[in-house]
Short mmCIF file of C-alpha atoms in Angstrom, two decimals:
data_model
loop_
_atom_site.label_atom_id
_atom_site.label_comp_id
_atom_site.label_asym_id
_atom_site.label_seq_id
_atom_site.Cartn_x
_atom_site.Cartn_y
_atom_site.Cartn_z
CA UNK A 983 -18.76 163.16 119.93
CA UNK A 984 -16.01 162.58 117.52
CA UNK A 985 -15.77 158.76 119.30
CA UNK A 986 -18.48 158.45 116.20
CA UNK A 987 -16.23 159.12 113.57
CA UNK A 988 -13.48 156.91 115.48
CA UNK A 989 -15.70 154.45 114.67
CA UNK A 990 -16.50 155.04 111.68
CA UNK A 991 -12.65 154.60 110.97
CA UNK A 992 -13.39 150.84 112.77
CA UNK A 993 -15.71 150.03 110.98
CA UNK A 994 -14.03 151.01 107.83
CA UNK A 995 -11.12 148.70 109.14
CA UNK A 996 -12.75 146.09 109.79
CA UNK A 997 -13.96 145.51 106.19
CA UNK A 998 -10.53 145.91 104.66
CA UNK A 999 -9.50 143.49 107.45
CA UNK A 1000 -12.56 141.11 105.99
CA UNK A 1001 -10.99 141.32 102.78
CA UNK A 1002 -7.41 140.41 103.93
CA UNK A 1003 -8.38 137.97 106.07
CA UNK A 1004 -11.51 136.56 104.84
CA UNK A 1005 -14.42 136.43 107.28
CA UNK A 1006 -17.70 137.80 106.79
CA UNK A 1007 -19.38 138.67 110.54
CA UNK A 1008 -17.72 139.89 113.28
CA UNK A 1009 -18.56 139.31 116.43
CA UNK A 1010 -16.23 140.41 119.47
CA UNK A 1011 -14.08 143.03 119.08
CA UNK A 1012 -11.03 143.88 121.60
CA UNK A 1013 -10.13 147.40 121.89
CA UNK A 1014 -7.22 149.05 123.50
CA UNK A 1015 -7.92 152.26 124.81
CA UNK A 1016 -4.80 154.38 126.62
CA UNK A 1017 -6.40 156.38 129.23
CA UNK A 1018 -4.65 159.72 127.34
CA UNK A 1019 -6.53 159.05 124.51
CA UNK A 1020 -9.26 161.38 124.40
CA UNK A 1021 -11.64 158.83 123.92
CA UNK A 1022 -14.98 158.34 126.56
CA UNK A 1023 -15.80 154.12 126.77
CA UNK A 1024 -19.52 155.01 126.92
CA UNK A 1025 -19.63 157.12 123.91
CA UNK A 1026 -17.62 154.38 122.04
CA UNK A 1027 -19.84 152.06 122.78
CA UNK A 1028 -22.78 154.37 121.71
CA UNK A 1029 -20.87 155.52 118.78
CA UNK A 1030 -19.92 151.66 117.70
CA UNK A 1031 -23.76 150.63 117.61
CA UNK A 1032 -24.73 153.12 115.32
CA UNK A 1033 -22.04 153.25 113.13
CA UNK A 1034 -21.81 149.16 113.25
CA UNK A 1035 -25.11 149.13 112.33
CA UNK A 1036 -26.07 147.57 109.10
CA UNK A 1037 -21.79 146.51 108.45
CA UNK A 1038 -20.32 143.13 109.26
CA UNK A 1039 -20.00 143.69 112.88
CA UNK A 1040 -23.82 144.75 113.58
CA UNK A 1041 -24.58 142.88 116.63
CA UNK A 1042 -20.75 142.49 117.88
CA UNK A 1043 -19.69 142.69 121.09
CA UNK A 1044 -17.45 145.49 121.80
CA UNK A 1045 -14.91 145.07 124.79
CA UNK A 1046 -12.96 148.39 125.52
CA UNK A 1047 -9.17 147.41 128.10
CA UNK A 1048 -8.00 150.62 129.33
CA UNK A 1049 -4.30 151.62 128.99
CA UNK A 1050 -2.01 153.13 131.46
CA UNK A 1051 -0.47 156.02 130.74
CA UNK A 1052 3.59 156.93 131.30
CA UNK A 1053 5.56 159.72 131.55
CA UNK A 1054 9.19 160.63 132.01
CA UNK A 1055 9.88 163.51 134.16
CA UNK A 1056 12.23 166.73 132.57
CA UNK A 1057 12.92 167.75 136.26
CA UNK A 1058 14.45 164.41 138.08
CA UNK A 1059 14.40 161.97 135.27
CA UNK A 1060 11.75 159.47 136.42
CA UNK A 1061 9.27 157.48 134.87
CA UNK A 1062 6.49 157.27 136.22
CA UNK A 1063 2.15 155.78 135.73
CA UNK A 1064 0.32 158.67 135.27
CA UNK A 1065 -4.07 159.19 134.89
CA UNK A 1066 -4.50 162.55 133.38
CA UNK A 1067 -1.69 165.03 131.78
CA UNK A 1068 -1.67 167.82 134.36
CA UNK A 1069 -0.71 165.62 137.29
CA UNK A 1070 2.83 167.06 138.79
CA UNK A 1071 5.62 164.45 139.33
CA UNK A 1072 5.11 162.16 142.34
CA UNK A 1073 8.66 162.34 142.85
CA UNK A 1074 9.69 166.18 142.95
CA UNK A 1075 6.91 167.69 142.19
CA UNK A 1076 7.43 169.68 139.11
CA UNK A 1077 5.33 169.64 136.09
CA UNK A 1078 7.76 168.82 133.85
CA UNK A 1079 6.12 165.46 132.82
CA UNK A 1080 6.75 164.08 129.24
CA UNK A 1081 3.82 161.42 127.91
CA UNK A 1082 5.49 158.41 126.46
CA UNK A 1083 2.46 155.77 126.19
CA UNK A 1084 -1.18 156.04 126.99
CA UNK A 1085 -2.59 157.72 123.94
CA UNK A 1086 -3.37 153.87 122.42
CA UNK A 1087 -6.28 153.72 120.23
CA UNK A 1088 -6.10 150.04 119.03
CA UNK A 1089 -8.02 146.87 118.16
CA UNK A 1090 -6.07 143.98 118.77
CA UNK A 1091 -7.90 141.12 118.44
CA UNK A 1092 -11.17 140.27 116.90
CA UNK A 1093 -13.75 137.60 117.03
CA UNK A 1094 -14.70 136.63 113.37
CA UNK A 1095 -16.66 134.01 111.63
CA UNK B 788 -15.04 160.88 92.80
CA UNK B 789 -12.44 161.32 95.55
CA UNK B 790 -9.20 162.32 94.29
CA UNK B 791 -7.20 161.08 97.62
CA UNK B 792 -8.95 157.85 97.91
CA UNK B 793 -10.51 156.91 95.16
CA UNK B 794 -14.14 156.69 96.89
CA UNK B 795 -16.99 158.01 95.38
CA UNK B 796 -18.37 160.23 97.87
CA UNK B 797 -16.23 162.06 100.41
CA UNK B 798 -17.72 161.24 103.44
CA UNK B 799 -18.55 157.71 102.62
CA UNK B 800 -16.31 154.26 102.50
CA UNK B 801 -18.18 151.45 101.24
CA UNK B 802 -15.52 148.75 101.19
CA UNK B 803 -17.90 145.64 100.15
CA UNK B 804 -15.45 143.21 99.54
CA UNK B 805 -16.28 140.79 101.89
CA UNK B 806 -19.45 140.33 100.90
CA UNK B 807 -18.23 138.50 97.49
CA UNK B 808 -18.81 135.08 97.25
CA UNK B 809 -15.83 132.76 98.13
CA UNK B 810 -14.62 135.46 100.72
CA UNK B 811 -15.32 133.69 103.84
CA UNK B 812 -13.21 131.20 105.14
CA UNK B 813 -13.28 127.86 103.54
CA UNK B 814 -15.78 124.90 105.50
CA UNK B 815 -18.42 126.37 107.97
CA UNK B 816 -18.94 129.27 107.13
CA UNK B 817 -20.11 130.28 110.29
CA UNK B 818 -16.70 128.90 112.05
CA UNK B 819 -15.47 131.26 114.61
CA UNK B 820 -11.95 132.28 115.34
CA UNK B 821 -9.61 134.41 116.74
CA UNK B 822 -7.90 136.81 115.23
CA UNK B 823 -4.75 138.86 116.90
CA UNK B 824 -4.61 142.34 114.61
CA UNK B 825 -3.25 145.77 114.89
CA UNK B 826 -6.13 148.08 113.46
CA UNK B 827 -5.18 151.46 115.02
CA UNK B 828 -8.10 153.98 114.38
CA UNK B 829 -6.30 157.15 114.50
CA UNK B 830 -4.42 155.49 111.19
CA UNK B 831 -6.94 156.35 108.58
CA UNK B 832 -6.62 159.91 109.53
CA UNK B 833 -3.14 160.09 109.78
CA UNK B 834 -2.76 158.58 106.37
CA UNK B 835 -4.58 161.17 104.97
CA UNK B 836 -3.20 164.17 107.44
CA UNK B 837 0.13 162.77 105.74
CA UNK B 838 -0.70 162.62 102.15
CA UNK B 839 -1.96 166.44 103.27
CA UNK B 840 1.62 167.36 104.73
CA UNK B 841 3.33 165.98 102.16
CA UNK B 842 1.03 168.09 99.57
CA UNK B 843 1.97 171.33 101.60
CA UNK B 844 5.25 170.57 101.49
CA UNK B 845 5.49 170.12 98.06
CA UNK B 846 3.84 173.36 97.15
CA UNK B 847 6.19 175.18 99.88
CA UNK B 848 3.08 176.15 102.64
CA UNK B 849 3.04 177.12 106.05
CA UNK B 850 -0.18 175.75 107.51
CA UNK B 851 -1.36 176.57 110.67
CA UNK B 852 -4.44 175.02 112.53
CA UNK B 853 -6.12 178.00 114.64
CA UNK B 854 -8.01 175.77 117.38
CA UNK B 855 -10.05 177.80 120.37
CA UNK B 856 -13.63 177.40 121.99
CA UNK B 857 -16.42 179.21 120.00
CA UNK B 858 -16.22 182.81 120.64
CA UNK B 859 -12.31 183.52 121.14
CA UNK B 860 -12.19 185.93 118.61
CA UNK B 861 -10.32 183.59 115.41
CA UNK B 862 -12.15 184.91 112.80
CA UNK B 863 -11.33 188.64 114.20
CA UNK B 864 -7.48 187.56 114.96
CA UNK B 865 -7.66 186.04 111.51
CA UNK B 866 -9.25 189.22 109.55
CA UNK B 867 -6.48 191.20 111.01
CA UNK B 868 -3.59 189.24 110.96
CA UNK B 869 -4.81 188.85 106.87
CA UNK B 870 -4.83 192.69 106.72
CA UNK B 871 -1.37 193.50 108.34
CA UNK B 872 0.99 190.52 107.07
CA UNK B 873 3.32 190.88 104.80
CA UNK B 874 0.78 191.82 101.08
CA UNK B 875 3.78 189.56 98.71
CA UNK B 876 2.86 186.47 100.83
CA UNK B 877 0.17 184.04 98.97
CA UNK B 878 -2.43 182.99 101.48
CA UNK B 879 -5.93 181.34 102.03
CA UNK B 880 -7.99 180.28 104.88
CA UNK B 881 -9.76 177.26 105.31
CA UNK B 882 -12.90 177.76 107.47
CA UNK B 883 -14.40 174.86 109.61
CA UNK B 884 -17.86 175.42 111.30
CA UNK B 885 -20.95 173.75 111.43
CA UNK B 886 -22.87 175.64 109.45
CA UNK B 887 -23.43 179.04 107.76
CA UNK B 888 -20.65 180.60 105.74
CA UNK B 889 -20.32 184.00 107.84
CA UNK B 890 -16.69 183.64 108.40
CA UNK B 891 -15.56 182.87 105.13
CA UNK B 892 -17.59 185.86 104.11
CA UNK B 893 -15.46 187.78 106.95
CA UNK B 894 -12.39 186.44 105.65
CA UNK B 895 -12.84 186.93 101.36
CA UNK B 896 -13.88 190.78 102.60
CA UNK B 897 -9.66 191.41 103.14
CA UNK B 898 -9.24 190.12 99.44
CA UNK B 899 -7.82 186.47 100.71
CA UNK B 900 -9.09 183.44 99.29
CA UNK B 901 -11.28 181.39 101.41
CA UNK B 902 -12.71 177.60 101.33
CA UNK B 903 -15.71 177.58 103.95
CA UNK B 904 -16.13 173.41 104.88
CA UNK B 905 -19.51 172.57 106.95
CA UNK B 906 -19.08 169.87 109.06
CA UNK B 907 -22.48 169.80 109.53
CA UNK B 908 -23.29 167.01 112.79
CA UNK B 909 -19.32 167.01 112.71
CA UNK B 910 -17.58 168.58 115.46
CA UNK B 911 -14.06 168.34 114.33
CA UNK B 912 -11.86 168.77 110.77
CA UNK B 913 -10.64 165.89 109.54
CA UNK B 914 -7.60 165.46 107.25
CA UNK B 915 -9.65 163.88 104.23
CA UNK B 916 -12.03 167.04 104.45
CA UNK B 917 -8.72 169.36 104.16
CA UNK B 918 -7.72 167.32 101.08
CA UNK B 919 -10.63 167.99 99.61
CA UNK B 920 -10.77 171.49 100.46
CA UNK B 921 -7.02 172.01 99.00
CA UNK B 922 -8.38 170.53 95.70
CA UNK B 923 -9.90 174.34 95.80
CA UNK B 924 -6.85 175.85 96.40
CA UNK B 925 -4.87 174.76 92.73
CA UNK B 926 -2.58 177.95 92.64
CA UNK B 927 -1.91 178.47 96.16
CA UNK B 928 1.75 178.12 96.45
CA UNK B 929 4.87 179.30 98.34
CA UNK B 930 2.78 180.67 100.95
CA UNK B 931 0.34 180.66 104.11
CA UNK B 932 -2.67 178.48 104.56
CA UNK B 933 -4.38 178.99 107.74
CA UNK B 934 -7.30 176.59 109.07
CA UNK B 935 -9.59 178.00 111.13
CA UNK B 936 -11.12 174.80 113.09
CA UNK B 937 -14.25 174.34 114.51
CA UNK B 938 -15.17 176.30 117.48
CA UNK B 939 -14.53 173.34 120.34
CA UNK B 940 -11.68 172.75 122.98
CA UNK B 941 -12.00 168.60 122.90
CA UNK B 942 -12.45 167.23 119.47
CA UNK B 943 -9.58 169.52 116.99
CA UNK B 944 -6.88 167.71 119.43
CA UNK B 945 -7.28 164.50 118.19
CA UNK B 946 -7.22 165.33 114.53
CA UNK B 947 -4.02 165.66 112.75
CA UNK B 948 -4.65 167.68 109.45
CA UNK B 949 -1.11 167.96 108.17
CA UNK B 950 -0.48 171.30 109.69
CA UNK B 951 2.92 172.50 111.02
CA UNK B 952 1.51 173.89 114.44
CA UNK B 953 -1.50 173.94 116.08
CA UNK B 954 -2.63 177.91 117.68
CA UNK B 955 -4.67 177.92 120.41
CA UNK B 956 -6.29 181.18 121.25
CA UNK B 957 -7.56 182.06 124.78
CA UNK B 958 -9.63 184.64 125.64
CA UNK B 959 -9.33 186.48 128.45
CA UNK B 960 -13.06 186.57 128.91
CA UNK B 961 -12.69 182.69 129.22
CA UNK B 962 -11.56 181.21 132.44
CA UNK B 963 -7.68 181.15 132.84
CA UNK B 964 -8.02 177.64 134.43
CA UNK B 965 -8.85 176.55 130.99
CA UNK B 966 -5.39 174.66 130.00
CA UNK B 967 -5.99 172.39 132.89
CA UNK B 968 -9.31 171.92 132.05
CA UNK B 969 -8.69 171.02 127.95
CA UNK B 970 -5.57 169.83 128.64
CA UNK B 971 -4.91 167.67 124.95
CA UNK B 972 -5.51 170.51 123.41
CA UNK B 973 -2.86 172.61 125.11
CA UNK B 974 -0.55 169.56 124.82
CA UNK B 975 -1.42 169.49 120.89
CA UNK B 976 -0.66 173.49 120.91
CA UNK B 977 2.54 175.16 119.81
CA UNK B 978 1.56 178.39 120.65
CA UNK B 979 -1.18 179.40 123.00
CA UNK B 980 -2.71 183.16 121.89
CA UNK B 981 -4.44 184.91 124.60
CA UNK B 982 -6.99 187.06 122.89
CA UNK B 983 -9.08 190.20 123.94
CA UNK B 984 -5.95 191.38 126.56
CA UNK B 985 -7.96 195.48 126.03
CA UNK B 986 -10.65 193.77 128.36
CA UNK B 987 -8.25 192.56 131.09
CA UNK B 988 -8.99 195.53 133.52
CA UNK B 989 -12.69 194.46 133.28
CA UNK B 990 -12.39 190.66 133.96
CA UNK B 991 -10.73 188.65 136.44
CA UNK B 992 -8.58 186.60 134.46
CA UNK B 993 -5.16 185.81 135.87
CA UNK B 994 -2.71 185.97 132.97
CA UNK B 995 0.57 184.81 135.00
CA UNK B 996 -1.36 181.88 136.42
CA UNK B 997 -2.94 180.33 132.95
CA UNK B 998 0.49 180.69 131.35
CA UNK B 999 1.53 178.54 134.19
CA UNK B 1000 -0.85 176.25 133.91
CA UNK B 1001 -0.39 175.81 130.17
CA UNK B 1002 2.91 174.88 130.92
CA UNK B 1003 2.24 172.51 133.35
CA UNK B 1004 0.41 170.75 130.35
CA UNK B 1005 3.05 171.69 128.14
CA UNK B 1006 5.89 172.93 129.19
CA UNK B 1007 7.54 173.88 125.98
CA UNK B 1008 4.39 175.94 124.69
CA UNK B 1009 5.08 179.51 123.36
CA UNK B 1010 2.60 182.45 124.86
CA UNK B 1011 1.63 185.64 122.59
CA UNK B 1012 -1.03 188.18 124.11
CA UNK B 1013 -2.20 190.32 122.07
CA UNK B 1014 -5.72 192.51 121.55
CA UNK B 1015 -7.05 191.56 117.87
CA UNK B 1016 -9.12 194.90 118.21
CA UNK B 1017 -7.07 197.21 119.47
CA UNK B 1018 -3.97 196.05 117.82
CA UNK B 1019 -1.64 195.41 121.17
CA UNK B 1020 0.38 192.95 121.08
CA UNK B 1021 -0.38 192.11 117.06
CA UNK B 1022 3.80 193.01 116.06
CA UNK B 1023 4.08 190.11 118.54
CA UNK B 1024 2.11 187.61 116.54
CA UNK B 1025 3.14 189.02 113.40
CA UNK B 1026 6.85 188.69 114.75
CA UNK B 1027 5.75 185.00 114.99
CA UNK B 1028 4.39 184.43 111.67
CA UNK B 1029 6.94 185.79 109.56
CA UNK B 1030 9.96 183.88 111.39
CA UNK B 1031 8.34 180.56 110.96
CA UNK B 1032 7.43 181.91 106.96
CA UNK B 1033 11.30 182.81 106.83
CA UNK B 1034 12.22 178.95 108.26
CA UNK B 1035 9.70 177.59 106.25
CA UNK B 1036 11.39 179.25 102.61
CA UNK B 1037 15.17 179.01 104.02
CA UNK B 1038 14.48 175.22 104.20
CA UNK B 1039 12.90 175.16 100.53
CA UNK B 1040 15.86 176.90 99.28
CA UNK B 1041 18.18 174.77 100.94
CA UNK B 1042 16.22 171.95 99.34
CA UNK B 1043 16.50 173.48 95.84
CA UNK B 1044 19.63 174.41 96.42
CA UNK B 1045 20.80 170.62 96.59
CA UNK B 1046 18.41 169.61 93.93
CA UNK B 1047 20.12 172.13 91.59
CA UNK B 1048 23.37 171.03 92.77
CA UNK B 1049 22.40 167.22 91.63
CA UNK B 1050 21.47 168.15 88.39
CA UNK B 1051 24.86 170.30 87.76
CA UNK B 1052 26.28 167.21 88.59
CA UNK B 1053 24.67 165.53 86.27
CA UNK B 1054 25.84 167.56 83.40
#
């Protein structure tokens, strides 16, 4: 369960974001998670309500978009959308995949008022 | 209070500020809006897993983070590896578990210094609880600092504490499908260990094919096996240790070295 302390980190954003910005209540909030990222929607989700809880963003709705991941291949040189890390290339086979995107763990844009 | 954040309690961040009066946006205050921002939640600790690397650096450290499933055999790979290294290198060991101080114990009964952190409902280190911990560790210099994580295949991946390399260990009383199974840890991992190899004959654990699957996970991972109890394999690990020590000084010098040069020039 360390998707708690991920959003604990959120949370902890969010009010230095308040401060920047200015709002007091938040009440969407848009996250981007890569599908390499280690991170489980449902325990997010779980993790966001009780660490929310009490904060600026009790009550807020939290909408988790899931990333594709991409890799460039050691063997034949081609990129290619992968879903997990052990996944050989489509194109020749080898596992000689190298992750270039998909570990995203990012909020990028917030409902505030 | 906290020395690397300024917070008054460790664990906690009470940020109030938007609370204060005047904060909220000017009108209705109950206005809503969009907002496009670029809050990435593995930043908070990364900032701290870099204020962490840049502390090691600065007092000359090899750190290692020693990541495994409960039960691998760290703390015995650890006690051993503490008895047979090289006595003229400074070390500690920073012990993650849940609870109970048993391998600390283990650890301060070679003579090395140990910080034991509880993580309590935790299931992970974190850099800001290393920072802390190093705040324990005032004379440790010019040396080796090993972590010993909590006991947990999932969570440690995620967590950058500052170290130079992550070390998994592997027993072979484990399943040898376990790289594909825990695969961001094995991609996290410099070096996979594969502990307990005296108990091969007795399990059926298939040594060519999890070194293969490691590196289908990672294909540039380094393999040592090695027996913590009966000592096989340890000149292997120890081989290891002191070559990335001996990188880890040659660079200092070289650092001093131009510093010194400078300040000649200076003169």
């Amino acid at each position: 369960m360390h998707e708690l302390s991920l959003c604990r980190a959120l949370i902890d954003q969010l009010q230095q974001q308040a401060a920047v910005s200015g709002f007091s209540r938040v009440t969407q909030i848009w996250l981007e998670v890569g599908v390499l990222a280690a991170v489980v929607p449902e325990a997010m989700q779980f993790g966001f309500e009780a660490a929310s809880h009490g904060t600026l963003a009790q009550g807020a709705q939290l909408h988790i978009i899931r990333l594709p991941a991409e890799a460039y291949c050691r063997a034949c040189g081609v990129k290619t959308d992968i879903q997990q890390r052990y996944q050989p290339c489509p194109h020749c086979g080898e596992f000689q995949l190298e992750v270039v995107s998909g570990e995203t763990l990012s909020v990028r844009e917030l409902e505030v008022e | 209070m906290c020395g690397l954040c300024g917070c008054d309690h460790p664990r906690e961040h009470k940020h109030e500020h938007w609370t204060q009066p005047g904060a909220a946006p000017a009108g209705d205050a109950h206005e809503q809006c969009r907002l496009q921002v670029e809050l990435d939640l593995f930043s908070q600790n990364n900032r701290y897993a870099k204020t962490n690397r840049d502390d090691f650096e600065r007092r000359n450290l090899l750190v290692l983070n020693l990541v495994s499933s409960p039960g691998s055999g760290k703390t015995a790979l650890l006690v051993e590896t503490l008895r047979q290294q090289p006595a003229e290198w400074p070390v500690a060991v920073i012990e993650g578990d849940q609870q109970t101080h048993q391998d600390a114990d283990r650890i301060r009964a070679t003579g090395a210094e140990a910080v034991q952190i509880n993580t309590g409902t935790l299931c992970h280190l974190d850099a800001h609880m290393i920072g802390h911990a190093m705040e324990q560790l005032p004379d440790l210099h010019n040396g080796v600092l090993y972590i010993e994580n909590v006991g947990n295949l999932v969570c440690p991946a995620g967590f950058d504490l500052g170290e130079a390399a992550k070390v998994v260990i592997l027993s072979v009383t484990e399943g040898d499908d376990k790289p594909l199974k825990y695969p961001d840890m094995f991609h996290a991992a410099q070096l996979m260990v594969l502990n307990k190899i005296d108990l091969l004959p007795y399990v059926d654990f298939d040594v060519t094919a999890c070194i293969e699957y490691a590196r289908r996970i990672n294909p540039d991972i380094e393999v040592i096996q090695l027996s913590a109890r009966s000592g096989e394999g340890m000149v292997s690990w120890l081989g290891w240790l002191e070559q990335r020590q001996r990188g880890q000084l040659q660079a200092r010098i070289e650092q001093l070295e131009t510093e010194l040069q400078t300040l000649k020039a200076q003169l």
